[in-house]
């Protein structure tokens, strides 16, 4: 049984249905995509996290 992901990863979607961040990720070399995917997985399964892995972007983000 797969572990529940406490923090889902949701990509921004435009009104027309495009996902610019996902499209950008797909254009990266596979080794860079893998590293970003590993970081997202850490966020999903080990949330809540703090510095140095995660910090506020400001204004409530």
JSON list of N, CA, C and O in Angstrom, two decimals:
[
{"chain": "A", "resi": 1, "resn": "UNK", "atom": "N", "xyz": [0.84, -1.18, 0.00]},
{"chain": "A", "resi": 1, "resn": "UNK", "atom": "CA", "xyz": [0.00, 0.00, 0.00]},
{"chain": "A", "resi": 1, "resn": "UNK", "atom": "C", "xyz": [0.88, 1.25, 0.00]},
{"chain": "A", "resi": 1, "resn": "UNK", "atom": "O", "xyz": [1.81, 1.36, 0.78]},
{"chain": "A", "resi": 2, "resn": "UNK", "atom": "N", "xyz": [0.61, 2.18, -0.87]},
{"chain": "A", "resi": 2, "resn": "UNK", "atom": "CA", "xyz": [1.40, 3.40, -0.98]},
{"chain": "A", "resi": 2, "resn": "UNK", "atom": "C", "xyz": [1.12, 4.32, 0.20]},
{"chain": "A", "resi": 2, "resn": "UNK", "atom": "O", "xyz": [-0.01, 4.41, 0.68]},
{"chain": "A", "resi": 3, "resn": "UNK", "atom": "N", "xyz": [2.17, 5.01, 0.65]},
{"chain": "A", "resi": 3, "resn": "UNK", "atom": "CA", "xyz": [2.01, 5.97, 1.74]},
{"chain": "A", "resi": 3, "resn": "UNK", "atom": "C", "xyz": [1.22, 7.17, 1.24]},
{"chain": "A", "resi": 3, "resn": "UNK", "atom": "O", "xyz": [1.36, 7.62, 0.11]},
{"chain": "A", "resi": 4, "resn": "UNK", "atom": "N", "xyz": [0.36, 7.69, 2.12]},
{"chain": "A", "resi": 4, "resn": "UNK", "atom": "CA", "xyz": [-0.43, 8.86, 1.78]},
{"chain": "A", "resi": 4, "resn": "UNK", "atom": "C", "xyz": [0.49, 10.08, 1.69]},
{"chain": "A", "resi": 4, "resn": "UNK", "atom": "O", "xyz": [1.36, 10.27, 2.53]},
{"chain": "A", "resi": 5, "resn": "UNK", "atom": "N", "xyz": [0.30, 10.88, 0.70]},
{"chain": "A", "resi": 5, "resn": "UNK", "atom": "CA", "xyz": [1.09, 12.09, 0.53]},
{"chain": "A", "resi": 5, "resn": "UNK", "atom": "C", "xyz": [0.41, 13.22, 1.31]},
{"chain": "A", "resi": 5, "resn": "UNK", "atom": "O", "xyz": [-0.65, 13.70, 0.89]},
{"chain": "A", "resi": 6, "resn": "UNK", "atom": "N", "xyz": [1.00, 13.64, 2.42]},
{"chain": "A", "resi": 6, "resn": "UNK", "atom": "CA", "xyz": [0.35, 14.67, 3.23]},
{"chain": "A", "resi": 6, "resn": "UNK", "atom": "C", "xyz": [0.31, 16.03, 2.57]},
{"chain": "A", "resi": 6, "resn": "UNK", "atom": "O", "xyz": [-0.52, 16.86, 2.88]},
{"chain": "A", "resi": 7, "resn": "UNK", "atom": "N", "xyz": [1.20, 16.30, 1.62]},
{"chain": "A", "resi": 7, "resn": "UNK", "atom": "CA", "xyz": [1.24, 17.59, 0.94]},
{"chain": "A", "resi": 7, "resn": "UNK", "atom": "C", "xyz": [1.26, 17.34, -0.56]},
{"chain": "A", "resi": 7, "resn": "UNK", "atom": "O", "xyz": [2.30, 16.99, -1.13]},
{"chain": "A", "resi": 8, "resn": "UNK", "atom": "N", "xyz": [0.13, 17.48, -1.24]},
{"chain": "A", "resi": 8, "resn": "UNK", "atom": "CA", "xyz": [0.12, 17.22, -2.68]},
{"chain": "A", "resi": 8, "resn": "UNK", "atom": "C", "xyz": [0.87, 18.31, -3.44]},
{"chain": "A", "resi": 8, "resn": "UNK", "atom": "O", "xyz": [0.93, 19.46, -3.01]},
{"chain": "A", "resi": 9, "resn": "UNK", "atom": "N", "xyz": [1.46, 17.92, -4.56]},
{"chain": "A", "resi": 9, "resn": "UNK", "atom": "CA", "xyz": [2.10, 18.88, -5.46]},
{"chain": "A", "resi": 9, "resn": "UNK", "atom": "C", "xyz": [1.09, 19.18, -6.57]},
{"chain": "A", "resi": 9, "resn": "UNK", "atom": "O", "xyz": [0.64, 18.28, -7.26]},
{"chain": "A", "resi": 10, "resn": "UNK", "atom": "N", "xyz": [0.74, 20.45, -6.68]},
{"chain": "A", "resi": 10, "resn": "UNK", "atom": "CA", "xyz": [-0.23, 20.88, -7.68]},
{"chain": "A", "resi": 10, "resn": "UNK", "atom": "C", "xyz": [0.43, 21.96, -8.52]},
{"chain": "A", "resi": 10, "resn": "UNK", "atom": "O", "xyz": [0.91, 22.96, -7.99]},
{"chain": "A", "resi": 11, "resn": "UNK", "atom": "N", "xyz": [0.46, 21.77, -9.81]},
{"chain": "A", "resi": 11, "resn": "UNK", "atom": "CA", "xyz": [1.06, 22.75, -10.71]},
{"chain": "A", "resi": 11, "resn": "UNK", "atom": "C", "xyz": [0.04, 23.82, -11.08]},
{"chain": "A", "resi": 11, "resn": "UNK", "atom": "O", "xyz": [-1.14, 23.53, -11.28]},
{"chain": "A", "resi": 12, "resn": "UNK", "atom": "N", "xyz": [0.52, 25.06, -11.18]},
{"chain": "A", "resi": 12, "resn": "UNK", "atom": "CA", "xyz": [-0.31, 26.17, -11.64]},
{"chain": "A", "resi": 12, "resn": "UNK", "atom": "C", "xyz": [-0.86, 25.84, -13.02]},
{"chain": "A", "resi": 12, "resn": "UNK", "atom": "O", "xyz": [-0.15, 25.31, -13.88]},
{"chain": "A", "resi": 13, "resn": "UNK", "atom": "N", "xyz": [-2.13, 26.14, -13.22]},
{"chain": "A", "resi": 13, "resn": "UNK", "atom": "CA", "xyz": [-2.77, 25.89, -14.51]},
{"chain": "A", "resi": 13, "resn": "UNK", "atom": "C", "xyz": [-3.44, 27.18, -14.98]},
{"chain": "A", "resi": 13, "resn": "UNK", "atom": "O", "xyz": [-4.17, 27.81, -14.21]},
{"chain": "A", "resi": 14, "resn": "UNK", "atom": "N", "xyz": [-3.20, 27.57, -16.21]},
{"chain": "A", "resi": 14, "resn": "UNK", "atom": "CA", "xyz": [-3.83, 28.77, -16.76]},
{"chain": "A", "resi": 14, "resn": "UNK", "atom": "C", "xyz": [-5.29, 28.48, -17.08]},
{"chain": "A", "resi": 14, "resn": "UNK", "atom": "O", "xyz": [-5.73, 27.32, -17.07]},
{"chain": "A", "resi": 15, "resn": "UNK", "atom": "N", "xyz": [-6.03, 29.53, -17.39]},
{"chain": "A", "resi": 15, "resn": "UNK", "atom": "CA", "xyz": [-7.44, 29.37, -17.74]},
{"chain": "A", "resi": 15, "resn": "UNK", "atom": "C", "xyz": [-7.62, 28.48, -18.95]},
{"chain": "A", "resi": 15, "resn": "UNK", "atom": "O", "xyz": [-8.64, 27.79, -19.09]},
{"chain": "A", "resi": 16, "resn": "UNK", "atom": "N", "xyz": [-6.64, 28.45, -19.83]},
{"chain": "A", "resi": 16, "resn": "UNK", "atom": "CA", "xyz": [-6.73, 27.61, -21.03]},
{"chain": "A", "resi": 16, "resn": "UNK", "atom": "C", "xyz": [-6.27, 26.17, -20.78]},
{"chain": "A", "resi": 16, "resn": "UNK", "atom": "O", "xyz": [-6.30, 25.35, -21.68]},
{"chain": "A", "resi": 17, "resn": "UNK", "atom": "N", "xyz": [-5.82, 25.90, -19.55]},
{"chain": "A", "resi": 17, "resn": "UNK", "atom": "CA", "xyz": [-5.42, 24.54, -19.21]},
{"chain": "A", "resi": 17, "resn": "UNK", "atom": "C", "xyz": [-3.94, 24.24, -19.32]},
{"chain": "A", "resi": 17, "resn": "UNK", "atom": "O", "xyz": [-3.51, 23.13, -19.04]},
{"chain": "A", "resi": 18, "resn": "UNK", "atom": "N", "xyz": [-3.14, 25.21, -19.74]},
{"chain": "A", "resi": 18, "resn": "UNK", "atom": "CA", "xyz": [-1.69, 25.00, -19.83]},
{"chain": "A", "resi": 18, "resn": "UNK", "atom": "C", "xyz": [-1.07, 24.96, -18.44]},
{"chain": "A", "resi": 18, "resn": "UNK", "atom": "O", "xyz": [-1.54, 25.62, -17.52]},
{"chain": "A", "resi": 19, "resn": "UNK", "atom": "N", "xyz": [-0.01, 24.18, -18.29]},
{"chain": "A", "resi": 19, "resn": "UNK", "atom": "CA", "xyz": [0.73, 24.10, -17.04]},
{"chain": "A", "resi": 19, "resn": "UNK", "atom": "C", "xyz": [2.18, 24.50, -17.34]},
{"chain": "A", "resi": 19, "resn": "UNK", "atom": "O", "xyz": [3.04, 23.65, -17.62]},
{"chain": "A", "resi": 20, "resn": "UNK", "atom": "N", "xyz": [2.47, 25.82, -17.30]},
{"chain": "A", "resi": 20, "resn": "UNK", "atom": "CA", "xyz": [3.79, 26.29, -17.73]},
{"chain": "A", "resi": 20, "resn": "UNK", "atom": "C", "xyz": [4.95, 25.72, -16.91]},
{"chain": "A", "resi": 20, "resn": "UNK", "atom": "O", "xyz": [6.02, 25.47, -17.46]},
{"chain": "A", "resi": 21, "resn": "UNK", "atom": "N", "xyz": [4.77, 25.52, -15.63]},
{"chain": "A", "resi": 21, "resn": "UNK", "atom": "CA", "xyz": [5.87, 24.99, -14.81]},
{"chain": "A", "resi": 21, "resn": "UNK", "atom": "C", "xyz": [6.15, 23.54, -15.19]},
{"chain": "A", "resi": 21, "resn": "UNK", "atom": "O", "xyz": [7.30, 23.14, -15.35]},
{"chain": "A", "resi": 22, "resn": "UNK", "atom": "N", "xyz": [5.10, 22.75, -15.35]},
{"chain": "A", "resi": 22, "resn": "UNK", "atom": "CA", "xyz": [5.27, 21.35, -15.75]},
{"chain": "A", "resi": 22, "resn": "UNK", "atom": "C", "xyz": [5.93, 21.27, -17.13]},
{"chain": "A", "resi": 22, "resn": "UNK", "atom": "O", "xyz": [6.81, 20.46, -17.37]},
{"chain": "A", "resi": 23, "resn": "UNK", "atom": "N", "xyz": [5.51, 22.15, -18.04]},
{"chain": "A", "resi": 23, "resn": "UNK", "atom": "CA", "xyz": [6.10, 22.17, -19.37]},
{"chain": "A", "resi": 23, "resn": "UNK", "atom": "C", "xyz": [7.58, 22.54, -19.31]},
{"chain": "A", "resi": 23, "resn": "UNK", "atom": "O", "xyz": [8.41, 21.95, -20.02]},
{"chain": "A", "resi": 24, "resn": "UNK", "atom": "N", "xyz": [7.94, 23.50, -18.44]},
{"chain": "A", "resi": 24, "resn": "UNK", "atom": "CA", "xyz": [9.34, 23.88, -18.26]},
{"chain": "A", "resi": 24, "resn": "UNK", "atom": "C", "xyz": [10.14, 22.70, -17.71]},
{"chain": "A", "resi": 24, "resn": "UNK", "atom": "O", "xyz": [11.23, 22.40, -18.18]},
{"chain": "A", "resi": 25, "resn": "UNK", "atom": "N", "xyz": [9.57, 22.01, -16.71]},
{"chain": "A", "resi": 25, "resn": "UNK", "atom": "CA", "xyz": [10.26, 20.86, -16.13]},
{"chain": "A", "resi": 25, "resn": "UNK", "atom": "C", "xyz": [10.53, 19.79, -17.18]},
{"chain": "A", "resi": 25, "resn": "UNK", "atom": "O", "xyz": [11.60, 19.19, -17.21]},
{"chain": "A", "resi": 26, "resn": "UNK", "atom": "N", "xyz": [9.58, 19.55, -18.05]},
{"chain": "A", "resi": 26, "resn": "UNK", "atom": "CA", "xyz": [9.74, 18.52, -19.08]},
{"chain": "A", "resi": 26, "resn": "UNK", "atom": "C", "xyz": [10.85, 18.85, -20.07]},
{"chain": "A", "resi": 26, "resn": "UNK", "atom": "O", "xyz": [11.40, 17.94, -20.69]},
{"chain": "A", "resi": 27, "resn": "UNK", "atom": "N", "xyz": [11.18, 20.14, -20.22]},
{"chain": "A", "resi": 27, "resn": "UNK", "atom": "CA", "xyz": [12.24, 20.53, -21.15]},
{"chain": "A", "resi": 27, "resn": "UNK", "atom": "C", "xyz": [13.63, 20.43, -20.52]},
{"chain": "A", "resi": 27, "resn": "UNK", "atom": "O", "xyz": [14.63, 20.52, -21.23]},
{"chain": "A", "resi": 28, "resn": "UNK", "atom": "N", "xyz": [13.71, 20.22, -19.21]},
{"chain": "A", "resi": 28, "resn": "UNK", "atom": "CA", "xyz": [15.01, 20.11, -18.55]},
{"chain": "A", "resi": 28, "resn": "UNK", "atom": "C", "xyz": [15.64, 18.76, -18.84]},
{"chain": "A", "resi": 28, "resn": "UNK", "atom": "O", "xyz": [14.95, 17.78, -19.12]},
{"chain": "A", "resi": 29, "resn": "UNK", "atom": "N", "xyz": [16.97, 18.69, -18.73]},
{"chain": "A", "resi": 29, "resn": "UNK", "atom": "CA", "xyz": [17.64, 17.39, -18.86]},
{"chain": "A", "resi": 29, "resn": "UNK", "atom": "C", "xyz": [17.15, 16.44, -17.76]},
{"chain": "A", "resi": 29, "resn": "UNK", "atom": "O", "xyz": [16.77, 16.87, -16.66]},
{"chain": "A", "resi": 30, "resn": "UNK", "atom": "N", "xyz": [17.16, 15.14, -18.04]},
{"chain": "A", "resi": 30, "resn": "UNK", "atom": "CA", "xyz": [16.59, 14.16, -17.11]},
{"chain": "A", "resi": 30, "resn": "UNK", "atom": "C", "xyz": [17.25, 14.19, -15.74]},
{"chain": "A", "resi": 30, "resn": "UNK", "atom": "O", "xyz": [16.56, 14.01, -14.73]},
{"chain": "A", "resi": 31, "resn": "UNK", "atom": "N", "xyz": [18.55, 14.44, -15.66]},
{"chain": "A", "resi": 31, "resn": "UNK", "atom": "CA", "xyz": [19.20, 14.47, -14.34]},
{"chain": "A", "resi": 31, "resn": "UNK", "atom": "C", "xyz": [18.71, 15.65, -13.50]},
{"chain": "A", "resi": 31, "resn": "UNK", "atom": "O", "xyz": [18.53, 15.52, -12.29]},
{"chain": "A", "resi": 32, "resn": "UNK", "atom": "N", "xyz": [18.43, 16.78, -14.14]},
{"chain": "A", "resi": 32, "resn": "UNK", "atom": "CA", "xyz": [17.90, 17.94, -13.40]},
{"chain": "A", "resi": 32, "resn": "UNK", "atom": "C", "xyz": [16.45, 17.69, -12.98]},
{"chain": "A", "resi": 32, "resn": "UNK", "atom": "O", "xyz": [16.05, 18.06, -11.88]},
{"chain": "A", "resi": 33, "resn": "UNK", "atom": "N", "xyz": [15.64, 17.07, -13.87]},
{"chain": "A", "resi": 33, "resn": "UNK", "atom": "CA", "xyz": [14.26, 16.73, -13.50]},
{"chain": "A", "resi": 33, "resn": "UNK", "atom": "C", "xyz": [14.23, 15.78, -12.32]},
{"chain": "A", "resi": 33, "resn": "UNK", "atom": "O", "xyz": [13.41, 15.93, -11.42]},
{"chain": "A", "resi": 34, "resn": "UNK", "atom": "N", "xyz": [15.15, 14.83, -12.31]},
{"chain": "A", "resi": 34, "resn": "UNK", "atom": "CA", "xyz": [15.20, 13.86, -11.21]},
{"chain": "A", "resi": 34, "resn": "UNK", "atom": "C", "xyz": [15.50, 14.56, -9.89]},
{"chain": "A", "resi": 34, "resn": "UNK", "atom": "O", "xyz": [14.86, 14.29, -8.88]},
{"chain": "A", "resi": 35, "resn": "UNK", "atom": "N", "xyz": [16.46, 15.48, -9.89]},
{"chain": "A", "resi": 35, "resn": "UNK", "atom": "CA", "xyz": [16.81, 16.19, -8.66]},
{"chain": "A", "resi": 35, "resn": "UNK", "atom": "C", "xyz": [15.63, 17.02, -8.14]},
{"chain": "A", "resi": 35, "resn": "UNK", "atom": "O", "xyz": [15.35, 17.03, -6.94]},
{"chain": "A", "resi": 36, "resn": "UNK", "atom": "N", "xyz": [14.95, 17.70, -9.04]},
{"chain": "A", "resi": 36, "resn": "UNK", "atom": "CA", "xyz": [13.79, 18.48, -8.64]},
{"chain": "A", "resi": 36, "resn": "UNK", "atom": "C", "xyz": [12.69, 17.57, -8.12]},
{"chain": "A", "resi": 36, "resn": "UNK", "atom": "O", "xyz": [12.04, 17.84, -7.10]},
{"chain": "A", "resi": 37, "resn": "UNK", "atom": "N", "xyz": [12.48, 16.42, -8.77]},
{"chain": "A", "resi": 37, "resn": "UNK", "atom": "CA", "xyz": [11.49, 15.45, -8.31]},
{"chain": "A", "resi": 37, "resn": "UNK", "atom": "C", "xyz": [11.81, 14.92, -6.93]},
{"chain": "A", "resi": 37, "resn": "UNK", "atom": "O", "xyz": [10.91, 14.74, -6.09]},
{"chain": "A", "resi": 38, "resn": "UNK", "atom": "N", "xyz": [13.08, 14.68, -6.66]},
{"chain": "A", "resi": 38, "resn": "UNK", "atom": "CA", "xyz": [13.48, 14.21, -5.33]},
{"chain": "A", "resi": 38, "resn": "UNK", "atom": "C", "xyz": [13.19, 15.28, -4.27]},
{"chain": "A", "resi": 38, "resn": "UNK", "atom": "O", "xyz": [12.70, 14.96, -3.18]},
{"chain": "A", "resi": 39, "resn": "UNK", "atom": "N", "xyz": [13.45, 16.54, -4.60]},
{"chain": "A", "resi": 39, "resn": "UNK", "atom": "CA", "xyz": [13.15, 17.62, -3.66]},
{"chain": "A", "resi": 39, "resn": "UNK", "atom": "C", "xyz": [11.65, 17.72, -3.39]},
{"chain": "A", "resi": 39, "resn": "UNK", "atom": "O", "xyz": [11.22, 17.89, -2.24]},
{"chain": "A", "resi": 40, "resn": "UNK", "atom": "N", "xyz": [10.84, 17.59, -4.45]},
{"chain": "A", "resi": 40, "resn": "UNK", "atom": "CA", "xyz": [9.39, 17.63, -4.26]},
{"chain": "A", "resi": 40, "resn": "UNK", "atom": "C", "xyz": [8.91, 16.46, -3.40]},
{"chain": "A", "resi": 40, "resn": "UNK", "atom": "O", "xyz": [8.01, 16.61, -2.57]},
{"chain": "A", "resi": 41, "resn": "UNK", "atom": "N", "xyz": [9.51, 15.31, -3.59]},
{"chain": "A", "resi": 41, "resn": "UNK", "atom": "CA", "xyz": [9.13, 14.14, -2.81]},
{"chain": "A", "resi": 41, "resn": "UNK", "atom": "C", "xyz": [9.47, 14.34, -1.33]},
{"chain": "A", "resi": 41, "resn": "UNK", "atom": "O", "xyz": [8.68, 13.98, -0.46]},
{"chain": "A", "resi": 42, "resn": "UNK", "atom": "N", "xyz": [10.61, 14.93, -1.04]},
{"chain": "A", "resi": 42, "resn": "UNK", "atom": "CA", "xyz": [10.96, 15.23, 0.35]},
{"chain": "A", "resi": 42, "resn": "UNK", "atom": "C", "xyz": [9.90, 16.15, 0.96]},
{"chain": "A", "resi": 42, "resn": "UNK", "atom": "O", "xyz": [9.44, 15.93, 2.08]},
{"chain": "A", "resi": 43, "resn": "UNK", "atom": "N", "xyz": [9.49, 17.17, 0.21]},
{"chain": "A", "resi": 43, "resn": "UNK", "atom": "CA", "xyz": [8.45, 18.08, 0.71]},
{"chain": "A", "resi": 43, "resn": "UNK", "atom": "C", "xyz": [7.15, 17.35, 0.96]},
{"chain": "A", "resi": 43, "resn": "UNK", "atom": "O", "xyz": [6.47, 17.57, 1.97]},
{"chain": "A", "resi": 44, "resn": "UNK", "atom": "N", "xyz": [6.77, 16.46, 0.07]},
{"chain": "A", "resi": 44, "resn": "UNK", "atom": "CA", "xyz": [5.50, 15.75, 0.20]},
{"chain": "A", "resi": 44, "resn": "UNK", "atom": "C", "xyz": [5.46, 14.86, 1.43]},
{"chain": "A", "resi": 44, "resn": "UNK", "atom": "O", "xyz": [4.46, 14.82, 2.12]},
{"chain": "A", "resi": 45, "resn": "UNK", "atom": "N", "xyz": [6.51, 14.11, 1.66]},
{"chain": "A", "resi": 45, "resn": "UNK", "atom": "CA", "xyz": [6.48, 13.08, 2.69]},
{"chain": "A", "resi": 45, "resn": "UNK", "atom": "C", "xyz": [7.04, 13.50, 4.03]},
{"chain": "A", "resi": 45, "resn": "UNK", "atom": "O", "xyz": [6.84, 12.82, 5.02]},
{"chain": "A", "resi": 46, "resn": "UNK", "atom": "N", "xyz": [7.79, 14.60, 4.08]},
{"chain": "A", "resi": 46, "resn": "UNK", "atom": "CA", "xyz": [8.39, 15.01, 5.34]},
{"chain": "A", "resi": 46, "resn": "UNK", "atom": "C", "xyz": [7.86, 16.35, 5.84]},
{"chain": "A", "resi": 46, "resn": "UNK", "atom": "O", "xyz": [8.43, 16.96, 6.73]},
{"chain": "A", "resi": 47, "resn": "UNK", "atom": "N", "xyz": [6.77, 16.83, 5.26]},
{"chain": "A", "resi": 47, "resn": "UNK", "atom": "CA", "xyz": [6.17, 18.09, 5.67]},
{"chain": "A", "resi": 47, "resn": "UNK", "atom": "C", "xyz": [5.63, 17.96, 7.06]},
{"chain": "A", "resi": 47, "resn": "UNK", "atom": "O", "xyz": [5.08, 16.94, 7.40]},
{"chain": "A", "resi": 48, "resn": "UNK", "atom": "N", "xyz": [5.75, 18.95, 7.93]},
{"chain": "A", "resi": 48, "resn": "UNK", "atom": "CA", "xyz": [6.29, 20.28, 7.69]},
{"chain": "A", "resi": 48, "resn": "UNK", "atom": "C", "xyz": [7.81, 20.30, 7.83]},
{"chain": "A", "resi": 48, "resn": "UNK", "atom": "O", "xyz": [8.38, 19.60, 8.66]},
{"chain": "A", "resi": 49, "resn": "UNK", "atom": "N", "xyz": [8.43, 21.08, 7.01]},
{"chain": "A", "resi": 49, "resn": "UNK", "atom": "CA", "xyz": [9.88, 21.27, 7.01]},
{"chain": "A", "resi": 49, "resn": "UNK", "atom": "C", "xyz": [10.18, 22.74, 7.27]},
{"chain": "A", "resi": 49, "resn": "UNK", "atom": "O", "xyz": [9.33, 23.60, 7.11]},
{"chain": "A", "resi": 50, "resn": "UNK", "atom": "N", "xyz": [11.40, 23.02, 7.61]},
{"chain": "A", "resi": 50, "resn": "UNK", "atom": "CA", "xyz": [11.83, 24.40, 7.81]},
{"chain": "A", "resi": 50, "resn": "UNK", "atom": "C", "xyz": [13.16, 24.63, 7.14]},
{"chain": "A", "resi": 50, "resn": "UNK", "atom": "O", "xyz": [13.60, 23.87, 6.29]},
{"chain": "A", "resi": 51, "resn": "UNK", "atom": "N", "xyz": [13.82, 25.68, 7.58]},
{"chain": "A", "resi": 51, "resn": "UNK", "atom": "CA", "xyz": [15.13, 26.01, 7.05]},
{"chain": "A", "resi": 51, "resn": "UNK", "atom": "C", "xyz": [16.09, 24.87, 7.34]},
{"chain": "A", "resi": 51, "resn": "UNK", "atom": "O", "xyz": [15.96, 24.22, 8.35]},
{"chain": "A", "resi": 52, "resn": "UNK", "atom": "N", "xyz": [17.01, 24.55, 6.51]},
{"chain": "A", "resi": 52, "resn": "UNK", "atom": "CA", "xyz": [17.38, 25.25, 5.28]},
{"chain": "A", "resi": 52, "resn": "UNK", "atom": "C", "xyz": [16.65, 24.73, 4.05]},
{"chain": "A", "resi": 52, "resn": "UNK", "atom": "O", "xyz": [16.89, 25.21, 2.95]},
{"chain": "A", "resi": 53, "resn": "UNK", "atom": "N", "xyz": [15.75, 23.76, 4.21]},
{"chain": "A", "resi": 53, "resn": "UNK", "atom": "CA", "xyz": [15.08, 23.17, 3.03]},
{"chain": "A", "resi": 53, "resn": "UNK", "atom": "C", "xyz": [13.94, 24.02, 2.51]},
{"chain": "A", "resi": 53, "resn": "UNK", "atom": "O", "xyz": [13.70, 24.09, 1.31]},
{"chain": "A", "resi": 54, "resn": "UNK", "atom": "N", "xyz": [13.18, 24.66, 3.40]},
{"chain": "A", "resi": 54, "resn": "UNK", "atom": "CA", "xyz": [11.99, 25.40, 3.00]},
{"chain": "A", "resi": 54, "resn": "UNK", "atom": "C", "xyz": [11.94, 26.71, 3.78]},
{"chain": "A", "resi": 54, "resn": "UNK", "atom": "O", "xyz": [12.21, 26.72, 4.98]},
{"chain": "A", "resi": 55, "resn": "UNK", "atom": "N", "xyz": [11.60, 27.78, 3.10]},
{"chain": "A", "resi": 55, "resn": "UNK", "atom": "CA", "xyz": [11.46, 29.07, 3.76]},
{"chain": "A", "resi": 55, "resn": "UNK", "atom": "C", "xyz": [10.33, 29.82, 3.08]},
{"chain": "A", "resi": 55, "resn": "UNK", "atom": "O", "xyz": [9.96, 29.53, 1.93]},
{"chain": "A", "resi": 56, "resn": "UNK", "atom": "N", "xyz": [9.78, 30.78, 3.76]},
{"chain": "A", "resi": 56, "resn": "UNK", "atom": "CA", "xyz": [8.68, 31.58, 3.24]},
{"chain": "A", "resi": 56, "resn": "UNK", "atom": "C", "xyz": [9.15, 32.44, 2.07]},
{"chain": "A", "resi": 56, "resn": "UNK", "atom": "O", "xyz": [10.28, 32.93, 2.04]},
{"chain": "A", "resi": 57, "resn": "UNK", "atom": "N", "xyz": [8.26, 32.63, 1.10]},
{"chain": "A", "resi": 57, "resn": "UNK", "atom": "CA", "xyz": [8.53, 33.54, 0.00]},
{"chain": "A", "resi": 57, "resn": "UNK", "atom": "C", "xyz": [8.05, 34.95, 0.33]},
{"chain": "A", "resi": 57, "resn": "UNK", "atom": "O", "xyz": [8.21, 35.87, -0.45]},
{"chain": "A", "resi": 58, "resn": "UNK", "atom": "N", "xyz": [7.38, 35.10, 1.48]},
{"chain": "A", "resi": 58, "resn": "UNK", "atom": "CA", "xyz": [6.84, 36.39, 1.89]},
{"chain": "A", "resi": 58, "resn": "UNK", "atom": "C", "xyz": [5.39, 36.52, 1.53]},
{"chain": "A", "resi": 58, "resn": "UNK", "atom": "O", "xyz": [4.82, 35.74, 0.76]},
{"chain": "A", "resi": 59, "resn": "UNK", "atom": "N", "xyz": [4.73, 37.50, 2.11]},
{"chain": "A", "resi": 59, "resn": "UNK", "atom": "CA", "xyz": [3.31, 37.78, 1.85]},
{"chain": "A", "resi": 59, "resn": "UNK", "atom": "C", "xyz": [2.41, 36.56, 1.98]},
{"chain": "A", "resi": 59, "resn": "UNK", "atom": "O", "xyz": [1.50, 36.36, 1.20]},
{"chain": "A", "resi": 60, "resn": "UNK", "atom": "N", "xyz": [2.70, 35.70, 2.95]},
{"chain": "A", "resi": 60, "resn": "UNK", "atom": "CA", "xyz": [1.86, 34.54, 3.21]},
{"chain": "A", "resi": 60, "resn": "UNK", "atom": "C", "xyz": [2.12, 33.34, 2.33]},
{"chain": "A", "resi": 60, "resn": "UNK", "atom": "O", "xyz": [1.39, 32.36, 2.41]},
{"chain": "A", "resi": 61, "resn": "UNK", "atom": "N", "xyz": [3.12, 33.39, 1.50]},
{"chain": "A", "resi": 61, "resn": "UNK", "atom": "CA", "xyz": [3.44, 32.25, 0.63]},
{"chain": "A", "resi": 61, "resn": "UNK", "atom": "C", "xyz": [4.46, 31.36, 1.28]},
{"chain": "A", "resi": 61, "resn": "UNK", "atom": "O", "xyz": [5.38, 31.78, 1.89]}
]
